[in-house]
Coordinates of C-alpha atoms in Angstrom, one line a residue:
M4 CA 8.8 -35.4 0.3
A5 CA 5.1 -36.0 -0.2
S6 CA 3.9 -39.5 0.3
L7 CA 2.3 -41.6 -2.5
K8 CA -1.1 -41.0 -0.9
D9 CA -0.6 -37.2 -0.9
L10 CA 0.4 -37.3 -4.5
R11 CA -2.6 -39.4 -5.5
N12 CA -4.9 -37.0 -3.7
R13 CA -3.3 -34.0 -5.3
I14 CA -3.5 -35.5 -8.8
A15 CA -7.2 -36.2 -8.2
S16 CA -7.8 -32.7 -7.0
V17 CA -6.1 -31.1 -10.0
K18 CA -8.0 -33.3 -12.4
A19 CA -11.3 -32.2 -10.7
T20 CA -10.2 -28.6 -11.1
Q21 CA -9.3 -29.2 -14.7
K22 CA -12.8 -30.5 -15.4
I23 CA -14.3 -27.3 -14.0
T24 CA -12.0 -24.9 -15.9
K25 CA -12.7 -26.9 -19.1
A26 CA -16.5 -26.6 -18.6
M27 CA -16.2 -22.9 -17.8
Q28 CA -14.2 -22.4 -21.0
M29 CA -16.9 -24.2 -23.1
V30 CA -19.7 -22.2 -21.4
A31 CA -17.8 -18.9 -22.1
A32 CA -17.3 -19.8 -25.7
A33 CA -21.0 -20.5 -26.1
K34 CA -21.9 -17.2 -24.5
L35 CA -19.2 -15.2 -26.4
R36 CA -20.8 -15.6 -29.8
R37 CA -24.1 -14.1 -28.7
A38 CA -22.5 -11.4 -26.7
Q39 CA -20.2 -10.4 -29.6
E40 CA -23.1 -10.2 -32.0
A41 CA -25.0 -8.0 -29.6
A42 CA -22.0 -5.7 -29.1
E43 CA -21.3 -5.3 -32.8
A44 CA -25.0 -4.7 -33.5
A45 CA -25.1 -1.8 -31.0
R46 CA -22.1 0.0 -32.4
P47 CA -23.7 1.5 -35.6
Y48 CA -26.6 3.0 -33.6
A49 CA -24.3 4.5 -31.0
E50 CA -22.0 5.9 -33.6
R51 CA -24.8 7.4 -35.6
M52 CA -26.2 9.0 -32.5
D53 CA -22.8 10.6 -32.0
A54 CA -22.9 11.8 -35.6
V55 CA -26.3 13.4 -35.3
L56 CA -25.4 15.1 -32.0
A57 CA -22.2 16.4 -33.5
N58 CA -24.2 18.0 -36.4
L59 CA -26.8 19.5 -34.1
A60 CA -24.0 20.8 -31.8
V61 CA -22.7 23.0 -34.6
A62 CA -25.9 25.2 -34.3
F63 CA -25.2 25.8 -30.6
Q64 CA -21.6 26.6 -30.6
G65 CA -21.0 29.8 -28.7
R66 CA -24.7 30.2 -27.7
H67 CA -25.7 30.9 -24.2
D68 CA -28.9 28.8 -24.5
A69 CA -27.1 25.6 -25.3
P70 CA -28.4 22.6 -23.3
T71 CA -26.3 21.9 -20.2
L72 CA -25.9 18.2 -21.2
M73 CA -24.0 19.5 -24.2
S74 CA -22.3 22.6 -23.0
G75 CA -21.7 21.6 -19.4
T76 CA -22.2 23.6 -16.3
G77 CA -19.4 26.0 -17.2
K78 CA -16.9 24.3 -14.8
D79 CA -15.2 21.0 -14.2
D80 CA -14.6 21.0 -10.4
V81 CA -16.5 17.7 -9.7
H82 CA -16.0 14.6 -11.8
L83 CA -18.2 11.4 -11.8
L84 CA -16.4 8.3 -12.9
V85 CA -18.8 5.5 -13.9
V86 CA -16.7 2.3 -13.7
A87 CA -18.4 -0.6 -15.5
T88 CA -17.0 -4.0 -14.7
A89 CA -18.3 -7.6 -14.3
D90 CA -20.2 -9.0 -11.3
R91 CA -18.1 -12.3 -11.5
G92 CA -14.5 -13.1 -11.5
L93 CA -12.3 -15.8 -13.1
C94 CA -11.9 -13.7 -16.3
G95 CA -8.2 -12.9 -16.2
G96 CA -7.3 -9.3 -15.9
F97 CA -10.5 -8.0 -17.4
N98 CA -11.8 -6.2 -14.3
N99 CA -8.4 -5.0 -13.1
S100 CA -7.6 -3.4 -16.5
I101 CA -10.7 -1.2 -16.4
V102 CA -10.3 -0.3 -12.7
K103 CA -6.6 0.5 -13.4
L104 CA -7.6 3.0 -16.1
A105 CA -10.2 4.6 -13.7
K106 CA -7.7 4.8 -10.9
E107 CA -5.2 6.6 -13.1
R108 CA -7.8 9.1 -14.1
A109 CA -8.9 9.6 -10.5
R110 CA -5.3 10.2 -9.3
R111 CA -4.7 12.7 -12.1
L112 CA -7.9 14.6 -11.4
M113 CA -7.2 14.7 -7.6
A114 CA -3.7 15.9 -8.3
D115 CA -5.2 18.8 -10.2
G116 CA -7.4 19.7 -7.3
K117 CA -10.6 18.2 -8.6
Q118 CA -13.2 16.4 -6.6
V119 CA -13.9 12.8 -7.7
K120 CA -17.0 10.6 -7.2
I121 CA -17.3 7.0 -8.4
L122 CA -20.3 5.1 -9.5
C123 CA -19.6 1.4 -9.7
V124 CA -21.6 -0.8 -12.2
G125 CA -20.6 -4.3 -11.3
K126 CA -19.5 -5.9 -8.0
K127 CA -15.9 -6.7 -8.9
G128 CA -15.1 -3.1 -9.7
F129 CA -16.3 -2.0 -6.3
D130 CA -14.4 -4.9 -4.6
I131 CA -11.2 -3.5 -6.1
L132 CA -11.8 0.2 -5.7
R133 CA -13.0 0.1 -2.1
R134 CA -9.5 -0.8 -0.9
D135 CA -8.0 2.6 -1.9
Y136 CA -11.0 4.7 -3.1
G137 CA -13.9 3.4 -0.9
K138 CA -14.7 6.9 0.3
L139 CA -15.2 8.1 -3.2
V140 CA -17.7 5.5 -4.2
I141 CA -21.2 7.0 -4.0
D142 CA -23.2 3.9 -5.1
T143 CA -22.8 0.4 -6.6
I144 CA -25.2 -1.1 -9.2
E145 CA -25.1 -4.9 -9.6
L146 CA -26.4 -6.8 -12.5
R147 CA -25.6 -10.3 -11.2
E148 CA -29.2 -11.5 -11.7
V149 CA -29.5 -10.2 -15.2
K150 CA -29.0 -13.0 -17.7
K151 CA -29.3 -10.8 -20.8
I152 CA -28.4 -7.1 -20.9
G153 CA -31.2 -5.0 -22.3
F154 CA -31.6 -1.3 -22.9
T155 CA -33.9 -1.0 -19.9
H156 CA -31.0 -1.9 -17.6
A157 CA -28.8 0.8 -19.2
D158 CA -31.7 3.3 -19.1
E159 CA -32.0 2.8 -15.3
I160 CA -28.3 3.6 -14.9
G161 CA -28.6 6.5 -17.3
K162 CA -31.5 8.0 -15.3
R163 CA -29.5 7.6 -12.1
V164 CA -26.6 9.5 -13.6
L165 CA -28.9 12.2 -15.0
S166 CA -30.6 12.6 -11.6
L167 CA -27.2 13.2 -10.0
F168 CA -26.4 15.8 -12.7
D169 CA -29.7 17.6 -12.3
A170 CA -29.0 17.7 -8.6
G171 CA -25.7 19.4 -9.2
E172 CA -23.7 16.5 -7.8
F173 CA -21.0 16.7 -10.6
D174 CA -19.9 18.7 -13.6
V175 CA -18.3 16.0 -15.9
C176 CA -19.2 12.3 -16.2
T177 CA -16.8 9.8 -17.8
L178 CA -17.7 6.2 -18.5
F179 CA -15.1 3.4 -18.2
Y180 CA -15.4 0.0 -19.9
A181 CA -13.6 -2.5 -22.0
K182 CA -14.1 -2.4 -25.8
F183 CA -14.2 -5.9 -27.3
Q184 CA -11.8 -6.5 -30.2
S185 CA -11.1 -10.3 -30.0
V186 CA -11.0 -13.2 -27.6
I187 CA -7.4 -12.2 -26.5
S188 CA -7.8 -8.4 -26.8
Q189 CA -10.2 -6.2 -24.8
V190 CA -9.2 -2.6 -24.7
P191 CA -9.9 -0.5 -21.5
S192 CA -11.7 2.7 -22.7
A193 CA -12.9 6.0 -21.3
Q194 CA -15.7 8.0 -22.8
Q195 CA -17.0 11.3 -21.6
V196 CA -20.8 11.2 -21.7
I197 CA -21.7 14.5 -19.8
P198 CA -21.2 17.0 -21.4
A199 CA -21.7 15.1 -24.6
S200 CA -18.3 14.7 -26.3
V201 CA -18.3 16.3 -29.8
P202 CA -15.2 16.4 -32.1
E203 CA -13.5 19.8 -31.6
G204 CA -13.7 22.1 -34.5
A205 CA -16.2 19.8 -36.3
E206 CA -18.6 21.7 -38.6
T207 CA -20.2 18.6 -40.1
V208 CA -20.1 14.9 -39.5
D209 CA -20.6 12.4 -42.3
L210 CA -24.1 10.9 -42.1
G211 CA -23.7 8.7 -45.2
G212 CA -24.1 11.5 -47.7
A213 CA -27.6 12.4 -46.6
V214 CA -28.8 15.9 -45.8
Y215 CA -31.3 16.2 -42.9
D216 CA -33.8 19.0 -42.1
Y217 CA -34.7 18.8 -38.4
E218 CA -38.3 19.3 -37.4
P219 CA -39.0 20.7 -34.8
D220 CA -36.0 22.9 -34.1
E221 CA -32.6 21.7 -32.8
A222 CA -33.3 22.6 -29.2
E223 CA -36.4 20.4 -28.9
I224 CA -34.6 17.5 -30.6
L225 CA -31.6 17.8 -28.3
Q226 CA -33.8 17.9 -25.3
D227 CA -34.9 14.4 -26.1
L228 CA -31.6 13.1 -27.7
L229 CA -29.1 14.2 -25.1
P230 CA -30.6 12.2 -22.2
R231 CA -31.2 9.3 -24.5
N232 CA -27.6 9.5 -25.6
V233 CA -26.4 8.9 -22.1
S234 CA -28.4 5.7 -21.8
V235 CA -27.3 4.6 -25.3
Q236 CA -23.6 5.0 -24.6
I237 CA -24.0 3.1 -21.3
F238 CA -25.9 0.4 -23.1
R239 CA -23.1 0.1 -25.6
A240 CA -20.5 0.0 -22.8
L241 CA -22.5 -2.8 -21.0
L242 CA -22.6 -4.9 -24.2
E243 CA -19.0 -4.3 -25.0
N244 CA -18.2 -5.4 -21.4
A245 CA -20.3 -8.5 -21.7
A246 CA -18.5 -9.7 -24.8
S247 CA -15.1 -8.7 -23.3
E248 CA -15.9 -10.6 -20.1
Q249 CA -16.7 -13.8 -21.9
G250 CA -13.7 -13.5 -24.2
A251 CA -11.4 -12.9 -21.2
R252 CA -12.9 -15.8 -19.3
M253 CA -12.6 -18.1 -22.2
S254 CA -8.9 -17.2 -22.6
A255 CA -8.3 -17.4 -18.9
M256 CA -10.0 -20.8 -18.5
D257 CA -8.1 -22.2 -21.5
N258 CA -4.8 -21.2 -19.9
A259 CA -5.9 -22.7 -16.6
T260 CA -6.9 -26.0 -18.3
R261 CA -3.6 -26.3 -20.0
N262 CA -1.7 -25.4 -16.8
A263 CA -3.6 -28.0 -14.9
G264 CA -2.7 -30.6 -17.6
E265 CA 1.0 -29.7 -17.2
M266 CA 0.7 -30.0 -13.4
I267 CA -0.9 -33.4 -13.7
D268 CA 1.9 -34.6 -15.9
K269 CA 4.5 -33.4 -13.4
L270 CA 2.7 -34.9 -10.4
T271 CA 2.2 -38.2 -12.3
T272 CA 5.9 -38.4 -13.2
S273 CA 6.9 -37.6 -9.6
Y274 CA 4.4 -40.3 -8.3
N275 CA 5.7 -42.9 -10.7
R276 CA 9.4 -42.2 -9.8
Q277 CA 8.6 -42.4 -6.1
R278 CA 6.6 -45.5 -6.5
Q279 CA 9.3 -47.2 -8.5
A280 CA 11.9 -46.2 -5.9
Q281 CA 9.7 -47.6 -3.1
I282 CA 9.3 -50.9 -5.0
T283 CA 13.0 -51.1 -5.6
T284 CA 13.7 -50.5 -1.9
E285 CA 11.3 -53.2 -0.9
L286 CA 12.8 -55.7 -3.3
I287 CA 16.3 -55.0 -2.0
E288 CA 15.1 -55.6 1.6
I289 CA 13.4 -58.9 0.6
I290 CA 16.6 -60.1 -1.2
A291 CA 18.8 -59.0 1.7
G292 CA 16.6 -60.8 4.2
A293 CA 16.6 -64.0 2.1
E294 CA 20.4 -64.0 1.9
A295 CA 20.7 -63.5 5.6
L296 CA 18.7 -66.8 6.2

């Protein structure tokens, strides 16, 4: 049984930890609002980009001169998995859920005889993947020093992906991230960005009832839009991840704070009982000694 001094030290230690988890919860709550607003603001632009590309893709269905970023290389032997996670921990199962989805896709592809390459965006994803899939990781991009995610950061990652594609390093690129729904719900998601995913059999996509005439022709527009679309989708994923990370951290730190409170109560009860037992024992010894005299 632990001594009274050990119990006092442990209670003090848990109380100190509780202060830290409570502070982290409050910081995450403050950051969550801004991150959620940024993620929600980016969704309409990314969705409209998908809609415009889907309409333009109709003109290139079955054509041999379709851009490779839309039609692909004609094969799917090599797959690049861009796994976007956080650079910091203490956010529950946020990072593990994204990596788990990427691992499942990698196992399925390798079982089908495909070659898999992994590009990690975020330190925690690499830390988890390197245990079993370290040989598949071709690079790791960390954004630890970035306080606010901007399009320039996503564009740098997009250019890195496009340079690999232009060099013939892969045929298909899939982006993994967590879509923010609420503080307690972040959904691991996978989106194919190369070749650009277009709804199968789609002839038109609703653009709000408007009819567009494209000038110049579709080929020149796609030449600019397709590379930009890669960066836009990565930017959306990074913003969704930022909101999901803060929501997961807020929830995890709230649970940790409550668990610490329960542990303090149990340790305090144990301390009081042991102290009372010690006092009772000392009183009995004093009374017995007095009677002996």
